[in-house]
Amino acid sequence: MFSAAAESFLRQAREIHEEELRRFAGRVSALLQGPEPGAEAAEGLRRLHLTVAATKYPRRLDGRFVELLQTVLCSPKSPEQVQVLCAAILREMSPCHDLILCCDEIQDTKLLSLVSSVLLAQGNKKGEVAAVGQRVVKVLEGRLPKGQSALFLLPVLANVISLSPESLTEEQTDAVSRKLAGWLRYASTQQGVAQPSGGFFSSPRTKQPAPVTEVDGAVATDFFTVLSVGQHYTQDQWLNVQAFSMLRNWLLCYGGQEGKAPNPDDKLGVDRSVTSMVSTASSSSRLLPPKEHLREKAFEYCQRLIEQSTRRPLKKDDGDLQKACLIEAVTIMDIICKQDSSYVHRAVSSLKILHGRICGDATYARALLPIAQFFLNHSKLAAVDLDAIYKHLFTDIPAQLFHNSSLAFEFIQFCKDNNQLFTDTSSIFRQSFPNLFKFLAWNSPPLISEFVDLLPFLLDAGTAIEIFHLLLDLPCLTAALDIQLRAAALPTSEKATSDPAVKPATCLEAFRHPLYKSTFQHLLRSRSAPEDAPESLIPLRQLLGSLAGNPRVVQCAETVPVLLELFFRVVAEFADGCLINQLVVLLLQRSDQLYEIPAFKDDVYRSGLSGSTCRCPTTSAALWSRSRGSLRPWRPCCLRSPSSDLWPAPPAVPPVPSASLWPP
């Protein structure tokens, strides 16, 4: 949210008409053409940038003024602030047809960074991305003049490889790989020196730089990483941080083809990995090809980060950084092992210890996902108890941390990326699918798109009935999760078991009451239980009625019709007559067993009618009458026999009832 003053400025900027903008640009032009553009010119450029950036549609500026902006940007006499503002305005106007900028002859790294940002914003219509990439790499390859730094060029290079990785040649990528390896491994371990302020009390004498420390305050005894701490940092230390930030994408683009994993029984692969583990120090001294050299240094860097993650940080921010770096380190190790399988055995030993250390700490839950991904990718070589790792991940984590929105998204994304795991009906992944619905129930709006992609992989003849009930009870599950969270937050003195003889007065009391214990356990189950009857949830649905107006429950209810329509479309692809019979009967039986939310029942039956494969008009009318409150006993004629003439084949496109049937 913007402050009132900021909102006022934005409103004024949006209300400026083209003629007024043209006159204002003329005044700024006069200021820029002075002998030395100063503070007044910078203020005019700042206001002009706000004006062109505040609207969704592009603003038009005179071609001569655009040419002047480019001239001022490239002029060595222009103050840095003025150059930055000129570049920002040109970026906002992209794609710009009056652009004459070229980066081929620019030597100054700051100016090259600004000009490159404008060129990359043009959309690569004239090969701008390749031109920028070629120039940046050429400058990085050479020896930079005194006062110049590669710090300004690495973000540009990261943009180039994300936009057009093929724009760099193999010789250029090899040159950058050598640079990255050096920046990762050989940054200074001494802190930077603070620049004197020039005040009256500033001392002409400079203190000797102190060594960098670890997050726990101990003096660092190994090489510098992003987790090393100092009051001031040197240029090569900042390059170390930037190199690590772009390392994953660089390895994915230029690290080499994924290597074939050796046979687990092949002793040569084991011997090779053991040899490389023993001779880690000596391997760096050998003349390795650039890609292999970068992999070696990157692997050492990631191992160092894993070691640093064991230290107790003095500041909370350092603890958050530890966890983020740990996730990135494991992901990079996985990429390296895909590209060179000789690293697998070295990585497994570190990750087994790491998993054992963090699996019981809920704050490290997100780091368990890349670890599980690593063991999935290298399961043939990883001699670990994979079932225990997966059971903890799919059983305990969703049940305890369903309310963590970032974890929920990453967890469902992990399931989507590994959807082949759910094809084995006996696997822990397939048996734990009720836990995945807890993520959906608590985070419905942001997760609906991901769950639409995942749901078809969870459905088969054995899970369809249970998932059907889970979808209908999804708002009820949201309410139960809300009660579970509130019950866990109660003081210990209030968590005593309720008296079985006293009827609970509130949902919180019912959560601990023996009468409702089994129904809560069924609704909040972690594993598949197809044999349990959902009729036992009727008292619980009535009890949780007080939460029907909860915004989170209402949002969840709004996603159910979308998933039900998808459910019926997917089931129609594999269901036989018996299963379809069951689903239609269940849809009728559940008509008076839905969570009491306004319009929820109507929405469910709309989706049932539009998504179901049953085309019998009598059945459709009965479903509609039930959704409108008519609960007279009735058996659909189309369920007499699957082989009956009244059981037509499922249509290619589900029929849509007449509009006159729907209420206004």
XYZ file of C-alpha atoms in Angstrom:
664
model
C 0.000 0.000 0.000
C 1.205 3.499 -0.853
C 1.087 6.392 1.575
C -1.411 9.215 1.043
C 1.322 11.472 -0.342
C 2.492 8.781 -2.794
C -1.091 8.138 -3.938
C -1.503 11.872 -4.542
C 1.664 12.020 -6.658
C 0.582 8.986 -8.711
C -2.875 10.442 -9.306
C -1.413 13.728 -10.480
C 1.010 11.889 -12.796
C -1.803 9.860 -14.357
C -3.936 12.950 -14.940
C -1.274 14.840 -16.929
C -2.431 15.266 -20.539
C -0.213 14.818 -23.583
C 0.090 18.536 -24.287
C 1.092 19.286 -20.716
C 3.570 16.399 -20.810
C 5.086 17.790 -24.026
C 5.592 21.222 -22.455
C 7.128 19.721 -19.330
C 9.513 17.587 -21.454
C 10.549 20.809 -23.223
C 11.499 22.418 -19.901
C 13.503 19.317 -18.916
C 15.185 19.392 -22.323
C 16.357 22.956 -21.720
C 17.833 21.931 -18.356
C 19.665 18.965 -19.892
C 21.216 21.139 -22.598
C 22.847 23.408 -20.041
C 26.591 23.322 -19.373
C 26.274 20.794 -16.531
C 22.914 19.173 -15.690
C 22.520 19.573 -11.944
C 19.992 19.003 -9.181
C 17.198 20.865 -11.005
C 17.623 18.651 -14.081
C 17.647 15.531 -11.896
C 14.405 16.620 -10.207
C 12.776 17.236 -13.588
C 13.856 13.800 -14.835
C 12.535 12.194 -11.659
C 9.102 13.768 -12.146
C 9.133 12.845 -15.839
C 9.955 9.230 -14.982
C 7.036 9.110 -12.539
C 4.727 10.446 -15.235
C 5.684 7.887 -17.906
C 5.712 5.000 -15.399
C 2.416 5.755 -13.616
C 0.079 4.660 -16.434
C -0.536 1.275 -17.996
C -0.454 2.648 -21.543
C 2.800 3.983 -23.041
C 3.432 7.714 -23.017
C 4.799 9.388 -26.145
C 7.742 11.774 -26.050
C 9.167 13.827 -28.897
C 11.791 11.992 -30.970
C 14.339 14.769 -30.494
C 13.859 14.606 -26.734
C 14.389 10.805 -26.784
C 17.590 11.359 -28.762
C 18.694 13.929 -26.166
C 18.094 11.421 -23.353
C 20.394 8.956 -25.101
C 23.061 11.608 -25.642
C 22.988 12.659 -21.978
C 23.052 9.008 -20.886
C 26.266 8.322 -22.806
C 27.975 11.638 -22.009
C 30.961 11.275 -19.631
C 30.151 14.723 -18.209
C 26.685 13.705 -17.013
C 26.268 13.063 -13.255
C 25.561 9.452 -12.373
C 22.108 10.278 -10.992
C 21.116 11.941 -14.267
C 22.369 8.936 -16.264
C 20.373 6.516 -14.103
C 17.181 8.561 -14.574
C 17.674 8.840 -18.346
C 18.060 5.056 -18.585
C 14.962 4.511 -16.433
C 12.829 6.751 -18.679
C 14.077 5.003 -21.836
C 13.265 1.607 -20.313
C 9.727 2.718 -19.482
C 9.200 3.773 -23.099
C 10.406 0.460 -24.544
C 10.142 -0.680 -27.220
C 11.449 2.648 -28.504
C 11.584 3.222 -32.283
C 13.935 6.207 -31.996
C 16.692 4.271 -30.229
C 20.248 4.815 -31.467
C 22.105 3.344 -28.497
C 24.960 0.929 -29.090
C 27.137 -0.825 -26.518
C 29.974 -1.983 -28.793
C 32.520 0.654 -27.784
C 31.571 1.284 -24.139
C 34.399 0.596 -21.670
C 32.941 2.010 -18.450
C 31.178 -0.842 -16.632
C 28.557 1.367 -14.955
C 27.593 2.976 -18.247
C 27.608 -0.398 -19.996
C 25.207 -1.707 -17.358
C 22.804 1.230 -17.867
C 22.887 1.096 -21.669
C 22.480 -2.691 -21.616
C 19.384 -2.405 -19.428
C 17.784 -0.159 -22.063
C 18.765 -2.438 -24.942
C 17.493 -5.591 -23.197
C 14.129 -3.888 -22.654
C 13.598 -3.602 -26.424
C 12.496 -7.212 -26.869
C 15.378 -8.498 -29.010
C 13.819 -7.298 -32.270
C 17.227 -6.363 -33.700
C 19.408 -8.870 -31.885
C 19.969 -6.596 -28.880
C 20.328 -9.495 -26.433
C 23.147 -11.126 -28.391
C 24.929 -7.787 -28.841
C 24.775 -7.063 -25.115
C 25.943 -10.562 -24.238
C 28.898 -10.394 -26.599
C 30.005 -7.023 -25.255
C 29.622 -7.931 -21.574
C 31.614 -11.145 -21.968
C 34.334 -9.341 -23.923
C 34.719 -6.775 -21.125
C 34.771 -9.517 -18.474
C 37.434 -11.461 -20.392
C 39.837 -8.538 -20.464
C 41.613 -6.807 -17.636
C 39.385 -4.086 -16.229
C 40.909 -0.598 -15.868
C 41.520 0.740 -12.388
C 38.296 1.927 -10.773
C 36.114 -0.371 -12.907
C 34.297 -3.383 -11.459
C 32.560 -6.438 -12.851
C 29.891 -5.991 -10.155
C 27.721 -3.987 -12.559
C 27.977 -6.554 -15.361
C 26.981 -9.817 -13.674
C 23.299 -8.808 -13.300
C 23.296 -7.913 -17.003
C 24.836 -11.281 -17.868
C 22.220 -13.052 -15.744
C 19.490 -11.301 -17.763
C 21.148 -12.275 -21.034
C 21.249 -15.993 -20.233
C 17.633 -15.932 -19.045
C 16.456 -14.214 -22.242
C 18.662 -15.892 -24.842
C 21.196 -18.463 -23.554
C 22.167 -19.398 -27.123
C 23.577 -15.919 -27.723
C 26.935 -16.894 -26.152
C 29.488 -19.105 -27.877
C 31.189 -22.050 -26.199
C 34.474 -20.125 -25.960
C 32.688 -17.290 -24.198
C 30.891 -19.568 -21.749
C 34.192 -21.286 -20.950
C 35.773 -17.908 -20.207
C 32.916 -16.913 -17.888
C 32.979 -20.347 -16.203
C 36.627 -19.812 -15.293
C 35.777 -16.387 -13.873
C 32.853 -17.740 -11.854
C 34.980 -20.534 -10.382
C 37.575 -18.015 -9.239
C 35.007 -15.658 -7.726
C 33.339 -18.532 -5.858
C 36.480 -20.049 -4.379
C 39.095 -17.337 -3.970
C 37.347 -14.294 -2.488
C 39.184 -12.501 0.305
C 38.627 -13.677 3.873
C 39.371 -10.209 5.273
C 36.645 -7.645 5.766
C 36.553 -4.541 3.624
C 37.750 -1.181 4.893
C 35.162 1.494 5.615
C 35.530 4.579 3.466
C 36.389 7.674 5.555
C 33.530 10.120 5.826
C 35.802 13.149 5.564
C 34.357 14.731 8.694
C 36.249 16.733 11.313
C 36.762 13.713 13.561
C 37.750 11.262 10.800
C 41.177 9.807 11.392
C 43.733 9.706 8.575
C 44.939 6.374 9.894
C 43.112 3.272 8.662
C 42.611 0.222 10.824
C 43.873 -3.162 9.739
C 41.007 -5.141 8.167
C 39.530 -7.795 10.448
C 38.783 -11.341 9.267
C 35.230 -12.247 8.280
C 33.229 -14.318 10.744
C 30.649 -17.073 10.672
C 27.002 -16.457 11.521
C 27.668 -17.543 15.116
C 30.431 -14.967 15.544
C 33.397 -17.342 15.237
C 36.296 -16.279 13.026
C 35.999 -17.950 9.617
C 38.713 -20.534 9.010
C 37.628 -21.542 5.503
C 36.927 -19.679 2.269
C 34.383 -16.869 1.946
C 30.751 -17.622 1.051
C 27.451 -15.799 1.006
C 26.993 -16.854 4.657
C 30.219 -15.184 5.795
C 29.642 -12.076 7.928
C 31.470 -8.754 7.973
C 30.806 -5.098 8.617
C 32.175 -4.126 5.207
C 32.805 -6.216 2.104
C 35.421 -6.079 -0.621
C 34.716 -6.059 -4.352
C 35.678 -9.718 -4.781
C 33.374 -10.691 -1.891
C 30.435 -8.987 -3.609
C 31.377 -10.827 -6.809
C 31.328 -14.060 -4.789
C 27.736 -13.350 -3.710
C 26.635 -12.410 -7.229
C 28.301 -15.472 -8.741
C 26.430 -17.751 -6.351
C 23.130 -16.034 -7.114
C 23.446 -16.822 -10.846
C 25.190 -20.196 -10.468
C 22.096 -22.396 -10.775
C 20.914 -20.858 -14.058
C 24.444 -20.860 -15.440
C 24.905 -24.575 -14.747
C 21.504 -25.378 -16.252
C 22.345 -23.440 -19.423
C 26.056 -24.178 -19.879
C 27.033 -26.849 -17.356
C 26.968 -29.632 -19.927
C 24.619 -32.458 -20.800
C 23.249 -34.573 -17.996
C 25.518 -37.543 -17.524
C 24.269 -41.101 -17.452
C 24.204 -42.598 -13.994
C 26.532 -45.566 -13.647
C 25.247 -48.987 -12.748
C 24.903 -49.291 -8.955
C 26.830 -52.572 -9.141
C 29.600 -51.024 -11.195
C 32.611 -50.678 -8.883
C 34.265 -48.287 -11.291
C 31.703 -45.587 -10.537
C 32.176 -46.060 -6.784
C 35.973 -46.076 -7.065
C 35.915 -42.940 -9.158
C 33.739 -41.102 -6.635
C 35.870 -42.235 -3.704
C 39.010 -41.135 -5.506
C 37.514 -37.716 -6.214
C 36.408 -37.450 -2.580
C 39.875 -38.205 -1.278
C 41.624 -35.918 -3.726
C 39.332 -32.899 -3.554
C 42.170 -30.590 -2.602
C 44.513 -31.859 -5.268
C 41.898 -31.856 -8.032
C 41.700 -28.058 -7.902
C 45.373 -27.865 -8.796
C 44.943 -30.008 -11.893
C 44.150 -28.271 -15.159
C 40.495 -29.194 -15.599
C 38.286 -28.048 -18.484
C 36.358 -24.897 -17.547
C 32.987 -26.618 -17.081
C 34.425 -29.363 -14.878
C 36.488 -26.829 -12.952
C 33.361 -24.767 -12.240
C 31.439 -27.865 -11.162
C 34.203 -28.792 -8.728
C 34.349 -25.333 -7.182
C 30.561 -25.036 -7.082
C 30.296 -28.408 -5.329
C 32.875 -27.360 -2.731
C 31.000 -24.095 -2.230
C 27.697 -25.952 -1.621
C 29.347 -28.333 0.842
C 30.749 -25.338 2.692
C 27.241 -23.809 2.887
C 25.860 -27.053 4.318
C 28.595 -26.988 6.968
C 27.823 -23.329 7.756
C 24.120 -24.139 8.163
C 24.947 -26.130 11.317
C 25.986 -22.965 13.160
C 23.558 -21.125 15.416
C 23.088 -17.594 14.038
C 23.275 -14.538 16.269
C 20.637 -12.691 14.204
C 17.263 -13.884 12.950
C 17.953 -12.526 9.456
C 21.092 -14.658 9.259
C 18.993 -17.700 10.200
C 16.557 -17.005 7.364
C 19.504 -16.580 4.988
C 20.920 -19.929 6.175
C 17.733 -21.738 5.206
C 17.484 -20.030 1.815
C 21.126 -20.824 1.008
C 20.667 -24.411 2.128
C 17.800 -24.898 -0.342
C 19.861 -23.354 -3.146
C 22.949 -25.412 -2.253
C 21.085 -28.745 -2.345
C 19.429 -27.810 -5.637
C 22.792 -26.936 -7.209
C 24.337 -30.184 -5.934
C 21.482 -32.080 -7.595
C 22.194 -30.317 -10.908
C 25.921 -31.081 -10.642
C 25.230 -34.755 -9.922
C 22.958 -34.973 -12.972
C 25.737 -33.573 -15.125
C 28.491 -35.710 -13.567
C 27.382 -38.797 -11.659
C 30.789 -39.193 -9.976
C 29.663 -36.519 -7.490
C 26.651 -38.535 -6.304
C 28.411 -40.542 -3.581
C 30.061 -37.423 -2.193
C 26.718 -35.626 -2.095
C 24.800 -38.519 -0.541
C 27.017 -38.648 2.531
C 26.438 -34.932 3.186
C 22.719 -34.993 2.506
C 22.047 -38.048 4.678
C 23.573 -36.222 7.650
C 21.764 -33.023 6.723
C 18.376 -34.749 6.496
C 18.845 -36.436 9.846
C 19.660 -33.082 11.426
C 16.798 -30.972 10.037
C 13.914 -33.434 9.571
C 12.653 -32.778 13.098
C 12.848 -28.980 12.783
C 9.704 -27.494 11.233
C 11.542 -24.283 10.297
C 13.616 -26.298 7.794
C 10.604 -27.969 6.143
C 11.136 -26.240 2.779
C 14.693 -27.592 2.638
C 13.341 -31.167 2.797
C 11.835 -30.829 -0.693
C 15.120 -30.390 -2.637
C 16.667 -33.170 -0.507
C 13.797 -35.506 -1.434
C 14.162 -34.429 -5.074
C 17.847 -35.285 -4.970
C 17.185 -38.800 -3.668
C 14.425 -39.285 -6.255
C 16.772 -38.307 -9.064
C 19.622 -40.508 -7.811
C 17.760 -43.328 -6.061
C 19.771 -46.051 -7.824
C 23.012 -44.789 -6.297
C 21.741 -43.413 -2.982
C 22.004 -46.165 -0.360
C 19.531 -44.618 2.083
C 16.138 -45.507 3.534
C 14.079 -43.641 0.956
C 10.731 -44.841 2.332
C 11.446 -43.205 5.683
C 12.327 -39.924 3.984
C 9.205 -39.919 1.827
C 6.930 -41.049 4.667
C 8.066 -38.167 6.860
C 7.699 -35.711 3.988
C 4.197 -36.748 2.919
C 2.780 -37.687 6.323
C 4.122 -35.265 8.909
C 4.866 -32.095 6.929
C 1.400 -31.459 5.392
C -0.353 -32.368 8.648
C 1.709 -29.895 10.681
C 2.473 -27.100 8.198
C -0.560 -26.895 5.897
C -0.910 -23.222 6.899
C 2.529 -22.292 5.496
C 1.539 -20.809 2.136
C 5.009 -20.813 0.542
C 5.601 -24.421 1.611
C 2.149 -25.388 0.303
C 2.909 -24.014 -3.159
C 6.357 -25.619 -3.314
C 5.003 -28.944 -2.023
C 2.250 -29.139 -4.663
C 4.781 -28.038 -7.295
C 7.056 -30.871 -6.152
C 4.160 -33.318 -6.599
C 3.418 -31.934 -10.070
C 7.056 -32.252 -11.136
C 7.113 -35.867 -9.925
C 3.596 -36.926 -10.911
C 4.890 -40.334 -12.031
C 5.244 -41.225 -8.350
C 1.459 -41.392 -7.961
C 1.007 -44.151 -10.552
C 2.098 -46.837 -8.064
C -0.989 -47.599 -5.969
C 1.074 -49.119 -3.142
C 3.475 -46.192 -2.774
C 3.548 -43.806 0.158
C 2.831 -40.984 -2.287
C -0.472 -42.495 -3.432
C -1.563 -43.485 0.073
C -0.946 -39.988 1.480
C -3.088 -38.018 -0.970
C -5.621 -36.927 1.751
C -2.814 -34.853 3.234
C -2.429 -32.929 -0.020
C -6.039 -31.779 0.271
C -5.127 -30.006 3.523
C -2.866 -27.696 1.539
C -5.727 -27.052 -0.882
C -8.333 -26.550 1.852
C -6.261 -23.903 3.620
C -4.775 -22.204 0.538
C -7.566 -22.632 -2.017
C -7.311 -19.529 -4.245
C -3.527 -19.564 -4.815
C -3.321 -23.365 -5.215
C -6.325 -24.075 -7.433
C -4.331 -23.838 -10.678
C -1.628 -26.233 -9.447
C -4.189 -28.668 -8.053
C -6.079 -28.753 -11.345
C -2.870 -30.073 -12.918
C -2.237 -32.572 -10.107
C -5.717 -34.031 -9.551
C -5.791 -36.272 -12.672
C -2.699 -38.134 -11.418
C -4.415 -38.900 -8.095
C -7.527 -40.402 -9.687
C -8.120 -44.014 -10.595
C -10.815 -46.602 -9.929
C -9.469 -47.197 -6.416
C -9.331 -43.553 -5.293
C -12.263 -41.960 -7.157
C -14.886 -42.545 -4.453
C -12.703 -41.290 -1.614
C -11.564 -38.225 -3.550
C -15.198 -37.486 -4.437
C -16.049 -37.363 -0.727
C -12.928 -35.289 -0.015
C -13.963 -32.699 -2.585
C -17.498 -32.424 -1.214
C -16.137 -32.102 2.345
C -13.362 -29.665 1.446
C -14.990 -26.601 3.133
C -15.662 -28.746 6.189
C -11.974 -29.728 6.198
C -11.020 -26.039 6.110
C -13.169 -25.402 9.191
C -11.680 -28.418 10.982
C -8.133 -27.204 10.231
C -9.035 -23.811 11.665
C -10.234 -25.501 14.856
C -7.070 -27.630 14.968
C -4.844 -24.552 14.787
C -6.814 -22.739 17.486
C -6.779 -25.798 19.736
C -2.996 -26.108 19.380
C -2.584 -22.455 20.425
C -4.526 -22.898 23.678
C -2.623 -22.816 26.987
C -1.728 -26.195 28.432
C -4.179 -25.706 31.278
C -7.082 -25.525 28.797
C -6.122 -28.610 26.806
C -7.502 -31.109 29.309
C -9.839 -33.790 27.944
C -13.514 -32.814 28.086
C -16.052 -34.649 30.217
C -17.773 -37.283 28.025
C -21.060 -36.743 29.859
C -21.173 -33.020 29.063
C -22.187 -31.968 25.571
C -19.606 -29.573 24.056
C -20.828 -26.025 23.679
C -18.228 -24.824 21.153
C -16.194 -26.251 18.286
C -13.021 -25.971 20.371
C -14.536 -28.064 23.132
C -15.771 -30.599 20.594
C -12.255 -30.971 19.176
C -11.140 -32.517 22.486
C -14.443 -34.255 23.270
C -14.435 -38.104 23.042
C -17.760 -38.017 21.198
C -16.227 -36.172 18.229
C -12.669 -37.447 18.424
C -13.035 -40.195 15.821
C -14.872 -37.952 13.347
C -12.213 -35.244 13.597
C -9.535 -37.906 13.139
C -11.258 -39.216 10.010
C -11.622 -35.761 8.479
C -8.019 -34.838 9.355
C -6.533 -38.214 8.384
C -3.114 -38.359 6.784
C -3.534 -41.580 4.817
C -6.134 -43.001 2.506
C -9.063 -44.720 4.279
C -11.571 -45.763 1.598
C -13.362 -48.188 3.903
C -14.420 -45.498 6.403
C -17.998 -44.338 5.955
C -18.458 -40.575 5.481
C -21.891 -40.724 7.186
C -20.030 -40.433 10.491
C -19.202 -36.820 9.572
C -22.840 -35.664 9.647
C -22.751 -34.531 13.322
C -19.414 -32.832 12.702
C -20.746 -30.881 9.705
C -23.582 -29.609 11.859
C -21.212 -28.730 14.688
C -18.902 -26.767 12.377
C -21.815 -24.796 10.950
C -20.808 -21.774 13.013
C -17.734 -21.401 10.757
C -19.711 -21.432 7.502
C -19.242 -17.680 7.147
C -15.495 -17.793 7.722
C -13.827 -16.093 4.709
C -11.326 -18.919 4.270
C -14.121 -21.518 4.341
C -16.179 -19.533 1.825
C -13.200 -19.184 -0.523
C -12.575 -22.909 -0.311
C -16.223 -23.666 -1.126
C -15.952 -21.541 -4.276
C -13.170 -23.773 -5.662
C -15.056 -27.068 -5.188
C -17.287 -26.804 -8.304
C -14.252 -26.277 -10.537
C -12.564 -29.380 -9.158
C -15.761 -31.429 -9.323
C -16.176 -30.693 -13.028
C -12.570 -31.749 -13.600
C -13.153 -34.822 -11.432
C -16.056 -36.038 -13.577
C -14.197 -35.358 -16.837
C -11.186 -37.388 -15.687
C -13.248 -40.214 -14.199
C -15.192 -40.524 -17.463
C -11.973 -41.594 -19.186
C -11.493 -44.778 -17.137
C -14.733 -45.483 -15.219
C -16.861 -48.524 -15.956
C -20.632 -48.689 -15.486
C -20.378 -49.895 -11.899
C -18.224 -46.939 -10.799
C -20.467 -44.417 -12.560
C -23.480 -46.022 -10.856
C -21.796 -45.515 -7.506
C -20.928 -41.881 -8.193
C -24.442 -40.932 -9.297
C -25.975 -42.622 -6.247
C -23.443 -40.899 -3.989
C -24.226 -37.545 -5.540
C -27.867 -38.081 -4.635
C -27.092 -39.393 -1.162
C -24.844 -36.464 -0.365
C -27.494 -33.912 -1.365
C -28.488 -33.396 2.267
C -24.993 -34.058 3.667
C -23.166 -30.977 2.442
C -21.639 -28.230 4.543
C -24.249 -25.523 5.024
C -22.811 -22.619 3.057
C -25.106 -20.328 1.036
C -25.165 -21.309 -2.661
C -22.655 -24.150 -2.071
C -25.250 -26.875 -2.681
C -26.434 -25.251 -5.923
C -22.866 -24.848 -7.165
C -22.051 -28.493 -6.400
C -25.018 -29.791 -8.349
C -24.382 -27.474 -11.252
C -20.907 -28.941 -11.524
C -22.296 -32.453 -11.052
C -24.788 -31.964 -13.879
C -22.294 -30.385 -16.275
C -19.436 -32.753 -15.470
C -21.246 -36.052 -14.893
C -21.463 -38.628 -17.671
C -25.068 -39.468 -16.844
C -27.340 -38.184 -19.645
C -30.660 -39.518 -18.380
C -33.135 -36.569 -18.172
C -34.939 -38.136 -15.230
C -31.680 -38.381 -13.271
C -30.766 -34.800 -14.144
C -34.172 -33.563 -13.010
C -33.831 -35.471 -9.749
C -30.405 -34.030 -9.093
C -31.765 -30.562 -9.748
C -34.816 -31.048 -7.547
C -32.614 -32.288 -4.720
C -30.329 -29.291 -5.071
C -33.442 -27.073 -4.729
C -34.517 -28.755 -1.486
C -36.838 -31.560 -2.658
C -35.709 -34.661 -0.769
C -38.426 -37.135 -1.817
C -37.256 -40.787 -2.091
C -36.334 -41.639 -5.664
C -34.152 -44.070 -7.602
C -32.788 -42.949 -10.986
C -34.003 -45.061 -13.873
C -30.602 -45.013 -15.540
C -29.089 -47.025 -12.675
C -31.185 -50.149 -13.317
C -28.472 -51.756 -15.383
C -25.258 -50.520 -16.967
C -26.101 -52.526 -20.068
C -29.568 -51.005 -20.372
C -30.565 -48.915 -23.382
C -30.985 -46.061 -20.923
C -27.225 -46.039 -20.312
C -25.729 -44.251 -23.318
C -22.019 -43.864 -23.929
C -20.322 -40.856 -22.288
C -20.425 -37.836 -24.606
C -17.299 -36.151 -25.925
C -18.558 -32.807 -24.597
C -20.645 -32.831 -21.366
C -24.197 -31.551 -22.018
C -25.118 -28.158 -20.602
C -28.687 -27.918 -19.211
C -31.016 -25.317 -20.599
C -30.535 -21.854 -19.210
C -34.167 -21.779 -18.124
C -33.438 -24.502 -15.563
C -31.027 -22.331 -13.637
C -32.180 -19.857 -11.034
C -31.486 -16.182 -11.672
